[in-house]
Tab-separated table of C-alpha atoms in Angstrom:
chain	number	residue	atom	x	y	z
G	1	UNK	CA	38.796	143.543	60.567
G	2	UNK	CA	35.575	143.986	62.252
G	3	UNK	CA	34.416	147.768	62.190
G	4	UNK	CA	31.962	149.899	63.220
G	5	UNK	CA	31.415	153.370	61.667
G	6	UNK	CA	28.956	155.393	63.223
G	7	UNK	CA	27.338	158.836	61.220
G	8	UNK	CA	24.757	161.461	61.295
G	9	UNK	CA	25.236	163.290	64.221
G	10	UNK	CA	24.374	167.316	64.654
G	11	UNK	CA	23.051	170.033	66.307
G	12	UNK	CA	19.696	170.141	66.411
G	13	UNK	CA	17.427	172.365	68.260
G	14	UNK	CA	15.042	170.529	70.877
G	15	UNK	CA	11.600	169.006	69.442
G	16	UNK	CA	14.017	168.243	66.493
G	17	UNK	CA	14.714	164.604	64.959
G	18	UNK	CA	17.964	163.307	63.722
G	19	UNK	CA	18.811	159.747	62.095
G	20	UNK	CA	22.102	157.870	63.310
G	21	UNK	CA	23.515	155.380	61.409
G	22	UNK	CA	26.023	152.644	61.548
G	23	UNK	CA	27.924	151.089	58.817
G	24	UNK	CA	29.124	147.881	60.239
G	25	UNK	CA	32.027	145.415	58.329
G	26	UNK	CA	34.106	142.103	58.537
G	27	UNK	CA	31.766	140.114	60.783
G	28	UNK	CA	27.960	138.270	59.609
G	29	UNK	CA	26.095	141.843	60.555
G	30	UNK	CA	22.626	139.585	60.837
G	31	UNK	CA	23.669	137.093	63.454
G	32	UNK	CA	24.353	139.544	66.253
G	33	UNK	CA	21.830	142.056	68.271
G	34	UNK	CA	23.490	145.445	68.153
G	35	UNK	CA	23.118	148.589	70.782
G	36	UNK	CA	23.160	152.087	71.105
G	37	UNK	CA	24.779	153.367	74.419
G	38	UNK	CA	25.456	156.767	74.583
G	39	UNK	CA	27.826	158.985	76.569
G	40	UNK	CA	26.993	162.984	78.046
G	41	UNK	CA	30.168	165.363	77.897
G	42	UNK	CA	31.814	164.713	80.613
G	43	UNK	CA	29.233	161.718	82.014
G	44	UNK	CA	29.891	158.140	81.825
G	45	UNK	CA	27.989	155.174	79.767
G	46	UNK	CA	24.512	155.158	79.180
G	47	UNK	CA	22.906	152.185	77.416
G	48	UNK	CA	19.709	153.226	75.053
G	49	UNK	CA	18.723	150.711	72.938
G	50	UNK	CA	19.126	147.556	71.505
G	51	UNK	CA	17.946	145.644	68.053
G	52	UNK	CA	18.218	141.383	67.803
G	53	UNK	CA	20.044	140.118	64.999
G	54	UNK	CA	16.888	139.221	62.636
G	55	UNK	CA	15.560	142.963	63.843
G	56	UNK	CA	12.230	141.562	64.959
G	57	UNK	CA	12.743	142.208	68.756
G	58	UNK	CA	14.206	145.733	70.137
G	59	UNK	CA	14.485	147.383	73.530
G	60	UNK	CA	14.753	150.657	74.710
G	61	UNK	CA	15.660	152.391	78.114
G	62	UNK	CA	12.908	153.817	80.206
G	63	UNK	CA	14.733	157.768	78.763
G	64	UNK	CA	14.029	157.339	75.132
G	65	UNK	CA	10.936	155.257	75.226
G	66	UNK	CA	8.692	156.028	72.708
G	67	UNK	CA	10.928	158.719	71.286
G	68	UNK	CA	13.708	156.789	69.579
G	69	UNK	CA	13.238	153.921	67.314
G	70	UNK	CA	16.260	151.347	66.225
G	71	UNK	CA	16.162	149.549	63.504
G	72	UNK	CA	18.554	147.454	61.289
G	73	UNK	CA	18.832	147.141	57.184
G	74	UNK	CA	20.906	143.442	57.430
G	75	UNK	CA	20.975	143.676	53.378
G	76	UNK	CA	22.948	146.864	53.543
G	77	UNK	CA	24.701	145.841	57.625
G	78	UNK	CA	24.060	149.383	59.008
G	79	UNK	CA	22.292	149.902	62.507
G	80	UNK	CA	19.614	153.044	62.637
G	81	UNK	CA	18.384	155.319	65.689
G	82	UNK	CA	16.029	157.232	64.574
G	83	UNK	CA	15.064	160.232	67.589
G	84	UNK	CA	12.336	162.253	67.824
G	85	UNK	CA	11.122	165.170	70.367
G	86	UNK	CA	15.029	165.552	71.243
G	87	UNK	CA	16.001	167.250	74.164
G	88	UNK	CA	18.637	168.907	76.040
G	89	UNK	CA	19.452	165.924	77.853
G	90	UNK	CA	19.438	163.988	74.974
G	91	UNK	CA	22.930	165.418	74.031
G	92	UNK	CA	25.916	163.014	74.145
G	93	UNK	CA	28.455	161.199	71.963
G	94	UNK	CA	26.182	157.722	70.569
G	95	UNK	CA	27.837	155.028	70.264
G	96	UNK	CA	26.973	151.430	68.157
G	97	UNK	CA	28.185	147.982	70.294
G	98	UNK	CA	27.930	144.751	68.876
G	99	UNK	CA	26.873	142.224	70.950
G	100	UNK	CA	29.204	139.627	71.594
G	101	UNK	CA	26.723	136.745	70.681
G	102	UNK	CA	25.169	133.643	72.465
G	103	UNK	CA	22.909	134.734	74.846
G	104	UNK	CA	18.825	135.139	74.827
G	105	UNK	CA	17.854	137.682	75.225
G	106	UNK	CA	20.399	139.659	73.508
G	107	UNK	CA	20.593	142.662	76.680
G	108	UNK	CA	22.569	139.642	78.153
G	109	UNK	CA	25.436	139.971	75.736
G	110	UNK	CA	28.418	141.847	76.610
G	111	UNK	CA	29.263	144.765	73.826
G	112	UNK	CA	32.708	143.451	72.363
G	113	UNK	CA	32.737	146.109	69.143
G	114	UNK	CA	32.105	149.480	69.945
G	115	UNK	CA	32.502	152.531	67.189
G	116	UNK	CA	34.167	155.586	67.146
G	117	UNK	CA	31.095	157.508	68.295
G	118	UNK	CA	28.788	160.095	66.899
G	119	UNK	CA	28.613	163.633	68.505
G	120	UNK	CA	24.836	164.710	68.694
G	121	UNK	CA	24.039	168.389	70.104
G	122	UNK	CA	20.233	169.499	70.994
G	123	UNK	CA	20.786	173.123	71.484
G	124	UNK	CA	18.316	176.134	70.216
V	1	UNK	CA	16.542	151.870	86.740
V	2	UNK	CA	19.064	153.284	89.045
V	3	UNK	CA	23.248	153.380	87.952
V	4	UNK	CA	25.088	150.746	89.336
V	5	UNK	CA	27.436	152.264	92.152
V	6	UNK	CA	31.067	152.519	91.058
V	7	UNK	CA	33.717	154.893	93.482
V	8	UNK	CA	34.454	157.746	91.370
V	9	UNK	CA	38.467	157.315	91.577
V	10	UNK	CA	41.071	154.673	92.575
V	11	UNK	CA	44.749	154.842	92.342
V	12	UNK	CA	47.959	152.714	92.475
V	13	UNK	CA	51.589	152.954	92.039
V	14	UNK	CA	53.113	150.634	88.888
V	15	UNK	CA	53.579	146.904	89.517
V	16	UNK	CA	50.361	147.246	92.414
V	17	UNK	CA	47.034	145.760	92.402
V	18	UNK	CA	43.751	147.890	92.190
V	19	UNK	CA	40.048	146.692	92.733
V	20	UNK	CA	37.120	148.173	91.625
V	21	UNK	CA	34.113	147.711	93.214
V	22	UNK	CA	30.544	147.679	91.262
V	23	UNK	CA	27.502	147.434	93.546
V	24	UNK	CA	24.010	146.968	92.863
V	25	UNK	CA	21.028	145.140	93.610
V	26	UNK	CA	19.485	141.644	93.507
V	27	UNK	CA	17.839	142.822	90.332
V	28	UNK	CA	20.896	143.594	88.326
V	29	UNK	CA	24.135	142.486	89.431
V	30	UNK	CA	23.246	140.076	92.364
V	31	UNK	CA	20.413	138.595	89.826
V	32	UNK	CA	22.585	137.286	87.072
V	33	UNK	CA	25.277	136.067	85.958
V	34	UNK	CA	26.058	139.258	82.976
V	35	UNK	CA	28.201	141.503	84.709
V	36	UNK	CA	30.821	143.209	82.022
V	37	UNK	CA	33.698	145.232	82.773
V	38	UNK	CA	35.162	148.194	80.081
V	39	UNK	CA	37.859	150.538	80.058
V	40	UNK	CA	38.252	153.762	78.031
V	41	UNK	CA	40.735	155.990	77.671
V	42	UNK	CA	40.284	159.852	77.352
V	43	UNK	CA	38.418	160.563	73.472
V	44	UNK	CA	38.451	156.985	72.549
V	45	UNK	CA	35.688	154.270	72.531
V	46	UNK	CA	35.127	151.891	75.561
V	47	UNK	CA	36.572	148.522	74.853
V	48	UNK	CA	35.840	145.173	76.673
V	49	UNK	CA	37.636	143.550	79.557
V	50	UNK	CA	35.610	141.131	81.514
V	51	UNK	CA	32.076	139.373	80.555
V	52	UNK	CA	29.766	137.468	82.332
V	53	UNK	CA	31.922	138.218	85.649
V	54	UNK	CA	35.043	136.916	85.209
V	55	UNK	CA	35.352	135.587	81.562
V	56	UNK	CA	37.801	137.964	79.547
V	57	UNK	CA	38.014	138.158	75.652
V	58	UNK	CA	40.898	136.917	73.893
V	59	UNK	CA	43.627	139.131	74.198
V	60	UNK	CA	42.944	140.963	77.230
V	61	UNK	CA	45.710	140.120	79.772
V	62	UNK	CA	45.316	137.875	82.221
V	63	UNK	CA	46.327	140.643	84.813
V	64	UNK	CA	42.714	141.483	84.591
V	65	UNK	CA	39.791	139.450	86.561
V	66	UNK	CA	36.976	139.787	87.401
V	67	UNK	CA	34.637	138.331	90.583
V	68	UNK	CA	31.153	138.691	92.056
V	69	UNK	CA	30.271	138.290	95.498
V	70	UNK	CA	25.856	138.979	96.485
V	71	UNK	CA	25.425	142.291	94.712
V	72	UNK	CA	28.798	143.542	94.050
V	73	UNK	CA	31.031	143.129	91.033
V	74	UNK	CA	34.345	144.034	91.321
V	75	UNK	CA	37.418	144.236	88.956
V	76	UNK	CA	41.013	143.855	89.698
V	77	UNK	CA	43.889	145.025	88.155
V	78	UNK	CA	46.972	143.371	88.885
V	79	UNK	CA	50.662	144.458	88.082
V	80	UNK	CA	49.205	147.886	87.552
V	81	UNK	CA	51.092	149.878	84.413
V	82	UNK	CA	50.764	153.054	82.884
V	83	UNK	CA	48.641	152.367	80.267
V	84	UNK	CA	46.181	151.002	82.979
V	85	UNK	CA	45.052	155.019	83.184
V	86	UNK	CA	41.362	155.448	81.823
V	87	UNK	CA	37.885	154.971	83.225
V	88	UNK	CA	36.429	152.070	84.070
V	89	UNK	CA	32.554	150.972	83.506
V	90	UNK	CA	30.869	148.033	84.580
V	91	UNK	CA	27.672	147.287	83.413
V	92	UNK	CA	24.607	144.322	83.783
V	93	UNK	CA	21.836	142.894	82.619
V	94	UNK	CA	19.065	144.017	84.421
V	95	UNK	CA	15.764	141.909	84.183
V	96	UNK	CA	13.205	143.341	82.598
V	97	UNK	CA	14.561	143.934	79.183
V	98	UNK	CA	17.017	146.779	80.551
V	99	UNK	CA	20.830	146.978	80.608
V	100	UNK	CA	22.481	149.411	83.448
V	101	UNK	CA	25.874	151.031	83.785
V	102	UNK	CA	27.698	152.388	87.002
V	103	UNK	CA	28.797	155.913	87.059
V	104	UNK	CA	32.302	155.097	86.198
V	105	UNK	CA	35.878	154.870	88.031
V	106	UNK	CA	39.117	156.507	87.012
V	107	UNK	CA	41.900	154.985	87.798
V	108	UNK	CA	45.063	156.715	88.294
V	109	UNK	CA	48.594	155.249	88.181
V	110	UNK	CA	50.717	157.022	90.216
């Protein structure tokens, strides 16, 4: 069964850094670009970053540029965010999406795996 | 890059048909070709309907489509059923190295 598990989130006060993983399982973790798309309380989807399958190209949304970096380990098939300077606005369930594969680049891939989420609160 | 444009609520009594409308610009949706549709229900994760327009994954029921006309997507749900209540997101590529979501629309069975 393909799975995603998503982990790591907090509170954290603003300024802060936190590292999000995702544990992924039951599908070849290095032959699909993966995303994080993240979701405000009560706020719909918000896409934030994505990561090729080989790692070597990544994209970010105009938000989190130059504050979050993602990242893959495809010997261990977890997904990283890594965010830095956090802010208020930066709080929201983050989700991992697989890409659904075939297309170049890989933002043109629908996300047909999505986890259960990770809660992440920037609050002082 | 702006939200795509998505009407905040739609409704329909069981067995109906509901469309969704998801309007952007020549950029995004009117551009290309990688329009996606997703549905999530209250606490749970979004999960896939409709890709590149009007393609659907396997086991999503063909009661679902999906269509683009100039710079609006638009999703329709046909034979409408209770478990049809949840929110609705379509999303696109954008150019530019940048995917973009609209607001959301939740659909209500009445």
């Amino acid at each position: 069964e393909v799975q995603l598990l998503e982990s790591g989130g907090h509170l954290v006060q603003p300024g802060g850094s936190l590292r999000l993983s995702c544990a992924a399982s039951g599908f070849t973790f290095s032959s699909y670009g993966m995303s994080w798309v993240r979701q405000a309380p009560g706020k719909g989807l918000e896409w934030v970053s994505a990561i090729s399958g080989s790692g070597g190209t990544t994209y970010y949304s105009d938000s989190v540029k130059g504050r979050f970096t993602i990242s893959r380990d495809n010997s261990k098939n977890t997904l990283y965010l890594q965010m830095n300077s956090l802010r208020a606005e930066d709080t929201a369930v983050y989700y991992c999406a697989k890409h659904a594969g075939g297309q170049w680049p890989v933002l043109r891939d629908a996300f047909d795996i999505w986890g259960q989420g990770t809660m992440v609160t920037v609050s002082s | 890059q702006s939200a795509l444009t998505q009407p905040p609520s739609a409704s329909g009594s069981p067995g109906q048909s509901v469309t969704i409308s998801c309007t952007g610009t020549s950029s995004d949706v009117g551009g290309y070709n990688y329009v996606s549709w997703y549905q999530q229900h209250p606490g749970k994760a979004p999960k896939l309907l409709i890709y590149e327009v009007s393609k659907r994954p396997s086991g999503v029921p063909d009661r679902l489509s999906g269509s683009k006309s100039g710079n609006t997507a638009s999703l329709t749900v046909s034979g409408l059923q209770a478990e049809d209540e949840a929110d609705y997101y379509c999303s696109s590529y954008a150019g530019s190295n940048l995917v973009v979501f609209g607001g959301g629309t939740k659909l209500t069975v009445l």
